[in-house]
Coordinates of C-alpha atoms in Angstrom, one line a residue:
Chain A
M2 CA 93.2 -12.8 88.8
K3 CA 93.5 -10.0 86.3
I4 CA 91.6 -11.2 83.2
D5 CA 93.2 -8.8 80.6
S6 CA 96.5 -10.0 81.5
P7 CA 98.4 -11.3 78.2
Y8 CA 98.6 -14.7 79.6
Y9 CA 94.7 -15.3 80.2
L10 CA 94.3 -13.9 77.1
G11 CA 96.8 -16.2 75.5
V12 CA 94.8 -19.0 77.1
A13 CA 91.6 -17.8 75.9
I14 CA 92.7 -17.5 72.3
M15 CA 94.1 -20.8 72.1
I16 CA 91.1 -22.3 73.6
M17 CA 89.0 -20.3 71.0
I18 CA 91.1 -22.2 68.2
H19 CA 90.9 -25.4 70.0
S20 CA 87.2 -25.0 70.0
L21 CA 86.7 -24.1 66.6
N22 CA 88.9 -27.3 65.6
A23 CA 87.0 -29.6 67.6
S24 CA 83.6 -28.4 66.6
G25 CA 84.9 -28.7 63.0
F26 CA 85.5 -32.5 64.1
N27 CA 82.2 -32.5 65.6
L28 CA 80.6 -31.9 62.6
L29 CA 82.3 -34.7 60.6
L30 CA 81.9 -37.3 63.5
G31 CA 79.1 -36.1 65.4
Y32 CA 76.9 -35.3 62.6
T33 CA 77.8 -37.1 59.5
G34 CA 79.7 -40.0 61.0
I35 CA 82.9 -39.7 59.3
I36 CA 85.9 -40.5 61.9
S37 CA 88.8 -38.5 60.6
L38 CA 92.2 -38.7 62.5
G39 CA 93.7 -36.6 60.1
Q40 CA 92.3 -33.4 61.0
A41 CA 95.5 -31.7 62.3
A42 CA 97.0 -32.1 58.8
F43 CA 94.6 -29.5 57.5
F44 CA 95.2 -27.3 60.4
G45 CA 98.9 -27.4 59.6
L46 CA 98.3 -26.9 56.1
G47 CA 96.5 -23.9 56.8
A48 CA 99.2 -22.5 59.3
Y49 CA 102.2 -23.4 56.8
I50 CA 100.1 -21.8 53.9
S51 CA 99.6 -18.6 55.9
G52 CA 102.9 -18.6 57.3
V53 CA 104.9 -19.0 54.0
L54 CA 102.7 -16.7 52.1
S55 CA 103.2 -13.7 54.4
S56 CA 106.7 -14.3 56.1
A57 CA 108.7 -15.3 52.6
Y58 CA 106.4 -13.5 50.1
G59 CA 105.0 -10.7 52.2
W60 CA 101.6 -11.1 51.5
D61 CA 99.0 -9.3 53.3
A62 CA 97.5 -11.7 56.2
I63 CA 93.9 -11.4 55.4
L64 CA 94.7 -12.7 51.6
T65 CA 96.2 -15.6 52.8
L66 CA 93.3 -16.8 54.4
P67 CA 91.3 -17.6 51.1
V68 CA 94.5 -19.3 49.9
A69 CA 94.7 -21.6 52.9
A70 CA 91.0 -22.6 52.8
V71 CA 91.0 -23.3 49.1
S72 CA 93.9 -25.4 49.1
A73 CA 92.7 -27.3 51.9
F74 CA 89.2 -27.6 50.3
F75 CA 90.8 -29.2 47.1
L76 CA 93.1 -31.3 49.1
A77 CA 90.2 -32.6 51.0
L78 CA 88.2 -33.7 47.9
L79 CA 91.4 -35.2 46.5
V80 CA 91.8 -37.3 49.8
G81 CA 88.3 -37.7 50.3
W82 CA 87.0 -39.0 47.0
P83 CA 89.1 -42.4 47.5
V84 CA 88.9 -42.5 51.5
L85 CA 85.3 -41.4 52.1
R86 CA 84.2 -44.6 50.7
L87 CA 85.4 -46.5 53.4
H88 CA 84.1 -46.9 56.8
G89 CA 84.7 -47.2 60.6
H90 CA 88.2 -48.8 61.2
Y91 CA 89.3 -48.6 57.7
L92 CA 88.3 -44.6 57.4
A93 CA 89.9 -44.1 60.6
M94 CA 93.2 -45.7 59.4
A95 CA 93.0 -44.1 56.1
T96 CA 92.9 -40.8 57.3
L97 CA 95.3 -41.8 60.1
G98 CA 97.5 -42.6 57.3
F99 CA 97.0 -39.4 55.3
G100 CA 97.7 -37.2 58.6
M101 CA 101.0 -39.1 58.9
I102 CA 102.0 -38.4 55.3
M103 CA 101.3 -34.8 55.7
Y104 CA 103.4 -34.8 58.8
I105 CA 106.1 -36.3 57.3
F106 CA 106.1 -33.8 54.3
M107 CA 106.0 -30.9 56.8
N108 CA 109.0 -32.1 58.4
E109 CA 111.1 -33.4 55.3
M110 CA 110.2 -30.3 53.3
S111 CA 112.4 -28.0 55.1
F112 CA 113.3 -25.4 52.1
I113 CA 109.6 -24.4 52.4
T114 CA 108.4 -25.5 56.0
G115 CA 111.9 -25.1 57.9
G116 CA 111.8 -28.7 58.7
P117 CA 111.5 -30.1 62.2
S118 CA 112.9 -26.8 63.6
G119 CA 110.3 -24.8 62.7
L120 CA 109.0 -22.1 60.7
M121 CA 110.0 -18.6 62.3
G122 CA 109.1 -15.0 61.9
I123 CA 105.7 -14.9 61.0
G124 CA 104.5 -11.6 61.0
D125 CA 101.2 -10.0 62.9
F126 CA 97.8 -10.5 61.6
T127 CA 96.8 -7.7 59.3
L128 CA 93.9 -6.5 57.6
F129 CA 94.8 -4.6 54.3
G130 CA 97.8 -3.3 56.0
K131 CA 96.4 -2.6 59.6
A132 CA 98.3 -4.7 62.0
F133 CA 97.1 -6.1 65.3
P134 CA 100.4 -6.8 67.1
F135 CA 99.0 -6.8 70.6
E136 CA 97.6 -9.7 72.4
D137 CA 94.2 -7.7 73.3
E138 CA 94.0 -6.6 70.0
F139 CA 94.4 -10.1 68.4
F140 CA 92.0 -11.3 71.0
I141 CA 89.4 -9.2 69.6
V142 CA 90.0 -10.2 66.2
M143 CA 90.0 -13.8 67.1
S144 CA 86.6 -13.3 69.3
V145 CA 84.9 -11.7 66.2
Y146 CA 86.0 -14.9 63.8
F147 CA 85.0 -17.1 66.6
I148 CA 81.5 -15.7 66.9
L149 CA 81.2 -15.6 63.2
A150 CA 82.1 -19.2 63.1
L151 CA 79.8 -20.3 65.7
T152 CA 76.8 -18.6 64.3
I153 CA 77.6 -20.6 61.0
L154 CA 78.0 -23.8 62.9
E155 CA 74.5 -22.7 64.5
L156 CA 73.0 -22.1 61.2
I157 CA 74.2 -25.5 59.9
D158 CA 72.7 -27.1 62.8
K159 CA 69.3 -25.7 62.2
S160 CA 69.5 -26.2 58.5
F161 CA 68.7 -28.8 56.0
L162 CA 71.9 -30.0 55.6
H163 CA 71.7 -31.1 59.4
Y164 CA 69.1 -33.6 58.4
K165 CA 71.0 -34.7 55.4
M166 CA 74.2 -35.5 57.6
K167 CA 72.5 -37.1 60.8
F168 CA 70.4 -39.2 57.9
I169 CA 73.7 -40.4 56.5
K170 CA 75.2 -41.0 60.2
S171 CA 72.1 -43.2 61.2
S172 CA 72.3 -45.1 58.0
E173 CA 73.9 -44.5 54.6
T174 CA 71.7 -47.1 52.6
A175 CA 68.5 -45.7 53.9
S176 CA 69.6 -42.2 52.9
A177 CA 70.5 -43.1 49.6
S178 CA 67.3 -44.8 48.8
Y179 CA 65.7 -41.6 49.8
G180 CA 67.7 -39.9 47.4
I181 CA 70.6 -38.3 49.4
N182 CA 73.7 -38.4 47.5
V183 CA 75.8 -39.7 50.2
V184 CA 79.0 -39.7 48.7
S185 CA 78.9 -35.9 47.3
T186 CA 77.2 -35.0 50.7
K187 CA 80.0 -36.4 52.8
L188 CA 82.7 -35.0 50.6
F189 CA 80.9 -31.6 50.8
V190 CA 81.2 -31.7 54.6
F191 CA 84.6 -33.3 54.8
A192 CA 86.1 -30.5 52.3
S193 CA 84.3 -27.8 54.0
V194 CA 85.5 -28.7 57.5
A195 CA 89.0 -29.4 55.9
A196 CA 88.6 -25.5 54.7
F197 CA 87.5 -24.3 58.0
T198 CA 90.3 -26.2 60.0
A199 CA 92.8 -24.9 57.6
L200 CA 91.3 -21.3 58.1
N201 CA 91.9 -22.0 62.2
G202 CA 95.5 -22.8 61.4
S203 CA 96.3 -19.7 59.6
M204 CA 94.9 -17.8 62.8
Y205 CA 97.0 -20.0 64.9
A206 CA 100.1 -19.3 62.8
F207 CA 99.5 -15.2 62.8
Y208 CA 98.8 -15.8 66.9
T209 CA 102.0 -17.8 67.6
H210 CA 104.3 -16.2 65.0
F211 CA 106.3 -19.7 65.0
I212 CA 105.0 -23.0 63.9
S213 CA 106.6 -26.5 63.8
P214 CA 105.3 -30.0 62.8
V215 CA 105.3 -31.0 66.3
S216 CA 101.9 -29.0 66.7
F217 CA 100.4 -30.6 63.7
G218 CA 101.0 -34.5 64.5
L219 CA 98.8 -37.3 65.5
K220 CA 98.8 -36.0 69.1
Y221 CA 96.7 -33.2 68.3
S222 CA 94.2 -35.1 65.6
I223 CA 93.6 -37.4 69.0
E224 CA 93.2 -34.3 71.4
L225 CA 90.4 -33.1 68.9
V226 CA 88.8 -36.4 68.9
A227 CA 89.1 -36.2 72.9
M228 CA 87.6 -32.8 73.1
A229 CA 84.7 -33.5 70.9
T230 CA 83.8 -36.5 72.3
V231 CA 84.2 -35.4 75.7
G232 CA 82.0 -32.1 75.1
G233 CA 79.4 -34.1 73.3
L234 CA 79.2 -35.5 69.7
G235 CA 76.2 -34.0 67.5
Y236 CA 75.7 -31.0 69.5
V237 CA 76.9 -27.4 68.2
T238 CA 78.3 -26.6 71.6
G239 CA 80.1 -29.8 72.3
G240 CA 83.2 -28.7 70.4
V241 CA 83.4 -25.6 72.5
V242 CA 82.6 -27.3 76.2
G243 CA 85.0 -30.1 75.3
A244 CA 88.1 -27.7 74.3
V245 CA 87.4 -25.4 77.4
L246 CA 87.2 -28.5 79.7
L247 CA 90.4 -30.3 78.3
G248 CA 92.2 -27.2 77.3
L249 CA 92.0 -25.8 80.9
I250 CA 93.6 -29.0 82.6
P251 CA 97.2 -27.7 81.6
E252 CA 96.3 -24.5 82.9
L253 CA 94.6 -25.1 85.9
F254 CA 97.2 -28.0 87.0
A255 CA 100.7 -26.8 86.4
G256 CA 103.3 -29.3 86.3
L257 CA 101.0 -32.0 85.0
E258 CA 102.3 -31.9 81.5
E259 CA 103.7 -35.4 81.9
F260 CA 100.5 -36.6 82.4
E261 CA 98.7 -34.7 79.9
M262 CA 97.8 -37.3 77.5
I263 CA 96.7 -39.7 80.2
I264 CA 94.2 -37.4 81.7
Y265 CA 93.0 -36.8 78.0
G266 CA 93.0 -40.7 77.3
T267 CA 90.9 -41.2 80.8
F268 CA 88.6 -38.5 79.9
L269 CA 87.7 -39.9 76.6
A270 CA 87.8 -43.5 77.5
V271 CA 85.3 -42.8 80.7
V272 CA 83.2 -40.6 78.3
V273 CA 82.9 -43.3 75.7
M274 CA 82.2 -46.1 78.3
F275 CA 79.5 -44.6 80.5
A276 CA 78.3 -41.4 78.8
P277 CA 78.5 -41.7 74.9
G278 CA 76.6 -38.4 74.7
G279 CA 79.5 -36.4 76.4
V280 CA 79.0 -33.7 78.9
V281 CA 76.4 -31.8 76.6
G282 CA 74.6 -34.7 75.9
T283 CA 74.6 -36.0 79.5
V284 CA 73.3 -32.4 80.9
I285 CA 70.6 -32.4 78.3
K286 CA 69.3 -35.8 79.2
L287 CA 69.4 -35.0 83.0
W288 CA 67.5 -31.6 82.2
R289 CA 64.9 -33.5 80.2
R290 CA 64.6 -36.1 82.9
K291 CA 64.0 -33.2 85.7
D292 CA 61.5 -31.9 83.5
A293 CA 59.2 -34.8 82.7
Chain B
M8 CA 120.1 -57.8 47.8
Q9 CA 121.1 -56.0 50.7
F10 CA 117.9 -53.9 50.6
L11 CA 116.0 -57.6 50.4
Y12 CA 117.7 -58.8 53.7
S13 CA 116.9 -55.4 55.7
G14 CA 113.5 -55.4 54.2
L15 CA 112.9 -59.1 55.4
T16 CA 113.9 -57.9 58.8
S17 CA 111.7 -55.3 59.5
G18 CA 108.9 -57.2 57.2
S19 CA 109.1 -59.9 60.0
I20 CA 108.1 -57.5 62.5
Y21 CA 105.2 -55.9 60.3
A22 CA 104.0 -59.4 60.1
L23 CA 103.9 -59.8 63.8
V24 CA 102.1 -56.9 64.3
A25 CA 99.6 -57.6 61.7
L26 CA 99.2 -61.2 63.1
G27 CA 98.3 -59.1 66.1
F28 CA 95.8 -57.2 64.6
N29 CA 94.1 -60.0 62.9
I30 CA 94.0 -62.1 66.0
I31 CA 91.5 -59.5 67.7
Y32 CA 89.9 -58.7 64.2
N33 CA 89.1 -62.3 63.5
T34 CA 87.5 -62.9 67.0
T35 CA 85.8 -59.8 67.9
G36 CA 85.9 -57.7 64.9
I37 CA 87.7 -54.9 66.5
I38 CA 90.8 -52.9 65.2
N39 CA 92.9 -52.2 68.3
F40 CA 94.3 -48.9 67.4
A41 CA 96.6 -49.9 70.6
Q42 CA 98.4 -53.1 69.1
G43 CA 101.5 -50.9 68.4
E44 CA 101.8 -50.1 72.2
F45 CA 102.2 -53.8 73.0
V46 CA 105.4 -53.8 70.9
M47 CA 106.9 -50.9 72.8
L48 CA 105.8 -52.5 76.0
G49 CA 107.6 -55.6 74.9
G50 CA 110.6 -53.7 74.1
M51 CA 110.4 -51.7 77.6
M52 CA 109.9 -55.1 79.5
I53 CA 112.9 -56.8 78.1
Y54 CA 115.0 -53.7 78.7
T55 CA 113.7 -53.9 82.3
L56 CA 114.0 -57.8 82.9
F57 CA 117.1 -58.6 80.6
T58 CA 119.3 -55.3 80.7
L59 CA 118.3 -54.0 84.3
A60 CA 117.5 -56.8 86.1
G61 CA 120.4 -58.8 84.8
L62 CA 118.3 -62.1 84.1
P63 CA 119.0 -64.6 81.5
F64 CA 117.5 -64.1 78.4
A65 CA 115.6 -67.5 78.7
V66 CA 114.0 -65.8 81.7
A67 CA 113.3 -62.7 80.6
F68 CA 111.7 -63.3 77.3
P69 CA 108.8 -65.4 78.6
G70 CA 108.7 -62.7 81.4
A71 CA 108.3 -60.0 78.8
V72 CA 105.7 -61.7 76.8
L73 CA 104.0 -62.9 79.6
S74 CA 103.3 -59.6 81.1
A75 CA 102.2 -58.1 77.7
L76 CA 99.8 -61.3 77.6
I77 CA 98.2 -60.2 81.1
I78 CA 98.2 -56.5 80.1
G79 CA 96.3 -57.5 77.0
L80 CA 93.8 -59.5 79.2
L81 CA 93.3 -56.5 81.5
F82 CA 92.9 -54.5 78.6
E83 CA 90.0 -56.3 77.3
R84 CA 88.5 -56.2 80.8
V85 CA 89.0 -52.6 81.5
F86 CA 88.5 -50.8 77.9
I87 CA 86.4 -53.0 75.7
N88 CA 84.3 -54.6 78.1
L89 CA 83.3 -51.6 80.0
V90 CA 82.1 -49.8 76.9
R91 CA 77.9 -49.9 77.3
V92 CA 77.2 -49.0 73.4
K93 CA 79.6 -51.5 71.4
S94 CA 79.3 -49.4 68.1
E95 CA 82.3 -49.5 65.9
I96 CA 83.2 -45.7 66.3
N97 CA 82.8 -46.4 70.3
L98 CA 85.4 -49.0 70.1
I99 CA 87.7 -47.1 67.8
T100 CA 87.7 -44.3 70.2
V101 CA 87.9 -46.5 73.3
T102 CA 91.1 -48.0 71.8
I103 CA 92.7 -44.8 71.0
A104 CA 92.3 -43.7 74.3
A105 CA 93.7 -46.9 75.6
S106 CA 96.8 -46.2 73.4
I107 CA 97.6 -42.7 74.4
I108 CA 97.0 -43.9 78.0
L109 CA 99.5 -46.9 77.7
R110 CA 102.3 -44.8 75.5
D111 CA 102.1 -42.1 78.3
I112 CA 102.5 -44.7 81.2
G113 CA 105.5 -46.0 78.9
M114 CA 106.7 -42.5 79.2
L115 CA 106.2 -41.9 82.6
I116 CA 108.1 -45.2 83.7
W117 CA 110.6 -45.4 81.1
G118 CA 111.3 -41.7 80.2
R119 CA 111.4 -40.0 76.8
D120 CA 114.9 -41.3 75.5
S121 CA 115.6 -44.1 73.4
I122 CA 116.8 -47.2 75.2
R123 CA 119.4 -49.4 74.1
V124 CA 118.4 -52.8 74.8
G125 CA 121.7 -55.2 74.7
E126 CA 122.3 -58.3 72.3
F127 CA 120.6 -61.6 73.0
I128 CA 123.0 -63.5 70.7
P129 CA 126.6 -62.7 69.7
N130 CA 126.4 -60.2 66.8
K131 CA 127.9 -61.6 63.6
N132 CA 127.5 -60.9 60.1
I133 CA 126.7 -63.7 57.8
D134 CA 128.1 -63.7 54.5
M135 CA 124.8 -64.2 51.8
P136 CA 124.7 -63.8 48.0
G137 CA 124.9 -60.2 47.5
G138 CA 125.3 -58.7 50.7
V139 CA 125.7 -59.6 54.6
I140 CA 123.1 -60.3 57.1
T141 CA 123.5 -59.9 60.8
S142 CA 122.7 -62.5 63.2
Q143 CA 120.0 -60.4 64.8
S144 CA 118.0 -60.2 61.7
V145 CA 118.3 -63.7 61.1
L146 CA 116.9 -64.4 64.6
V147 CA 114.3 -61.8 63.9
I148 CA 113.1 -63.7 60.6
I149 CA 113.1 -67.0 62.2
T150 CA 111.0 -66.0 65.0
G151 CA 108.6 -64.3 62.8
I152 CA 108.0 -67.3 60.7
A153 CA 107.9 -69.5 63.7
V154 CA 105.4 -67.4 65.6
A155 CA 103.2 -67.4 62.1
L156 CA 103.4 -71.4 61.9
L157 CA 102.5 -71.8 65.4
L158 CA 99.7 -69.4 65.7
N159 CA 98.4 -71.1 62.6
L160 CA 98.5 -74.6 64.1
F161 CA 96.8 -73.1 67.1
L162 CA 94.1 -71.5 65.2
K163 CA 93.2 -74.3 62.8
K164 CA 93.9 -77.5 64.9
T165 CA 93.0 -76.9 68.6
R166 CA 89.7 -76.5 70.1
F167 CA 90.4 -73.1 71.4
G168 CA 91.5 -72.0 68.0
R169 CA 88.5 -73.2 66.8
A170 CA 86.3 -71.5 69.2
M171 CA 88.1 -68.5 68.5
R172 CA 87.2 -68.5 64.8
A173 CA 83.7 -69.6 65.9
C174 CA 83.3 -66.3 67.4
F175 CA 84.0 -64.4 64.6
D176 CA 81.5 -66.1 62.1
D177 CA 78.7 -65.6 64.6
M178 CA 79.1 -64.8 68.3
T179 CA 75.7 -65.7 69.5
A180 CA 75.8 -69.1 67.5
A181 CA 79.1 -69.6 69.0
G182 CA 77.8 -69.0 72.3
I183 CA 74.6 -71.3 72.0
C184 CA 77.2 -74.1 71.0
G185 CA 78.7 -73.8 74.4
I186 CA 81.7 -71.7 73.5
N187 CA 82.4 -69.1 76.6
V188 CA 82.5 -66.3 74.3
M189 CA 83.8 -63.9 77.0
M190 CA 86.8 -66.0 77.6
V191 CA 87.6 -66.5 74.2
R192 CA 87.4 -62.6 73.6
V193 CA 89.6 -62.0 76.4
F194 CA 92.0 -64.4 75.6
S195 CA 92.4 -62.9 72.1
F196 CA 93.3 -59.7 73.4
G197 CA 96.1 -61.5 75.6
L198 CA 97.4 -63.4 72.8
A199 CA 97.5 -60.5 70.6
G200 CA 99.2 -58.5 73.0
A201 CA 101.8 -61.6 73.6
V202 CA 102.3 -61.6 69.9
G203 CA 102.8 -57.7 69.8
A204 CA 105.5 -58.2 72.6
I205 CA 107.4 -60.9 70.9
A206 CA 108.2 -58.5 68.0
G207 CA 108.9 -55.9 70.4
V208 CA 111.5 -57.9 72.1
I209 CA 113.1 -59.4 69.0
I210 CA 113.5 -56.1 67.1
S211 CA 114.9 -54.1 70.4
P212 CA 118.7 -54.7 69.8
I213 CA 118.5 -53.5 66.3
T214 CA 116.1 -50.3 66.5
F215 CA 116.4 -49.5 70.3
V216 CA 113.1 -48.9 72.3
T217 CA 111.4 -45.3 72.4
Y218 CA 108.1 -44.8 74.4
D219 CA 106.3 -43.7 71.1
D220 CA 107.6 -46.4 69.0
G221 CA 104.2 -48.2 69.0
V222 CA 102.5 -45.5 66.9
M223 CA 104.5 -46.1 63.7
I224 CA 105.1 -49.6 64.3
G225 CA 101.4 -50.1 64.8
L226 CA 100.3 -48.3 61.5
K227 CA 102.9 -50.1 59.8
G228 CA 101.4 -53.4 61.0
F229 CA 98.1 -52.3 60.0
A230 CA 99.0 -51.6 56.5
A231 CA 100.6 -54.8 56.4
A232 CA 97.4 -56.6 57.5
I233 CA 95.3 -54.5 55.0
L234 CA 98.1 -55.2 52.4
G235 CA 97.5 -58.9 52.9
G236 CA 93.7 -58.8 53.4
L237 CA 92.5 -58.1 57.0
G238 CA 91.8 -61.1 58.8
N239 CA 94.0 -63.5 56.5
F240 CA 97.0 -65.1 58.5
W241 CA 99.2 -65.8 55.8
G242 CA 98.0 -62.7 54.1
A243 CA 99.6 -60.8 57.3
V244 CA 102.6 -62.6 56.8
L245 CA 103.0 -61.9 53.0
G246 CA 101.8 -58.4 53.6
G247 CA 104.2 -57.6 56.2
L248 CA 107.2 -58.9 54.3
L249 CA 106.2 -57.2 51.1
L250 CA 105.8 -53.9 53.0
G251 CA 109.3 -54.3 54.5
V252 CA 111.0 -55.0 51.2
F253 CA 109.1 -52.5 49.5
E254 CA 109.8 -49.7 51.9
S255 CA 113.7 -51.0 51.9
F256 CA 113.6 -50.5 48.2
S257 CA 112.1 -47.3 48.2
A258 CA 114.7 -45.8 50.5
S259 CA 117.3 -46.6 48.1
I260 CA 115.1 -44.4 45.4
I261 CA 113.7 -41.4 47.4
P262 CA 115.1 -39.3 50.4
S263 CA 115.1 -41.6 53.3
G264 CA 113.5 -39.3 55.4
Y265 CA 110.0 -40.0 53.0
K266 CA 110.7 -43.6 53.9
D267 CA 108.0 -43.9 56.6
A268 CA 105.6 -42.0 54.3
M269 CA 105.4 -45.0 51.7
A270 CA 103.7 -47.3 54.5
F271 CA 100.9 -44.9 54.5
F272 CA 100.8 -44.5 50.9
V273 CA 100.7 -48.0 50.6
I274 CA 97.6 -48.0 52.8
L275 CA 96.0 -45.5 51.0
V276 CA 96.5 -47.2 47.7
I277 CA 95.2 -50.6 48.7
L278 CA 92.1 -49.2 50.4
F279 CA 91.3 -47.6 47.2
V280 CA 92.5 -50.0 44.8
R281 CA 91.6 -53.2 46.5
P282 CA 90.3 -52.9 50.1
D283 CA 90.1 -56.9 50.8
G284 CA 94.0 -57.0 50.2
L285 CA 95.9 -59.3 48.2
L286 CA 94.5 -62.7 50.0
G287 CA 91.3 -61.5 51.5
R288 CA 87.7 -62.1 51.1
K289 CA 85.2 -59.4 49.9
K290 CA 84.1 -57.9 53.1
V291 CA 85.0 -54.1 52.8
H292 CA 81.6 -52.2 52.1
R293 CA 82.2 -49.5 49.9
V294 CA 78.8 -47.1 49.1

């Protein structure tokens, strides 16, 4: 097995993108208790904004990133303001509905997005004119971004915001009575994660050079739920572990594409039933038991 | 008027799916994200029994509904019962997992293509004031109303129906009063599965069946359920019909590709403006 062959680099890049998205979802559900089934929409929004701005308007790739992030941030504020007041089933369904609306718009607004057949001819990732056309070059860019993002996630995990979020997750009423502004904290987390997910979407667009609505539908939102849950909700490494485990399945067992969703579903169901802490949570639990 | 007739047809289906949501919600407080998959299963079963196996409709229809009922019972035993920590989030996640498993099994068995199911009754156009309505649509609307009436009678008048409603009010108290809570829960999933399958069967000659139908129809059924007020039976019927008619009329104004977006738009607006729905009691907690 040659690690530096483009195929394995490609797999690694995709797993990094999935990891970051799953980690973002983890911040929502695992830390703050917001269940969002519309994350793929933000991922797609970022991808389309970067794709359209760079291919149709010739923007430098790096300049499209802030646009993608800011648009997703404000869209998330707009959606989150009514939706985040809901909980549980209602929240899940409302975000799912939002995701579906975005998916329908991506399909129907073909004058911008290219419709169901997708948007082609997205350029390479460029840093103020310097292009990164080869797989190994993009891999380095992606790794830098990945490590940067994970560092920020780790910092959040060690920050005061972390306690705020976990407090809100365990009881909104209690945290409100301790003076935490529940709605604005949730809104902030939701919008920040949306911006982060949109950035990942931009990177995805520059990596694949081709995007179509299929990649940003409900299926992907559910895959993110599965990755974060299997990895371990509420742990920094949860999203990464889950993305590596589930992302490798189609690579390790070629010809299993038909069964992919069954495997995802089974993993998800089994983890929820028997090990709610996910892989990371279970490992930590066993480790502590060994120590004691 | 033509829009009204086609709206009532799809609305009856939404109403049936919404009833399925309500049955489970009313006994267990769970929203079953796999409800739409039972509609798909109903359509697929009737295709297998009626079109492939060539059984008479009078045999194939109960067969399809019965098999969905059994799948519903197993569904509760396998997916819901085994969840150790029955928090709301875990239950949502597990029904999502179940829905993608059911959908993929549907794909593996029946393939990715849309499947055409033959007509159950001769296809005729019936002239109505301001348009025509097909005999298939009449069948859909009549079945929808009949199922709603029967369910209402069942829940209000029979002992078992009362037991189901008691479980929703207070599961512990219901158990103390001698109600077999577990039986009621299992049965409510079976019943909801059967109702979903009925919807799937009667709509199949009009829309065909595809393995991933369940997502869209499940969501629209949920939109109908919250439009009428989650847990409210007549609300589900009203919500379903309203949503169907609304969708049908909106298709005449905006490009038809956006038609499906209307249902989700309704979800968002209702959740924001009046989360209890048109006929619902105050229940949704907002901070």
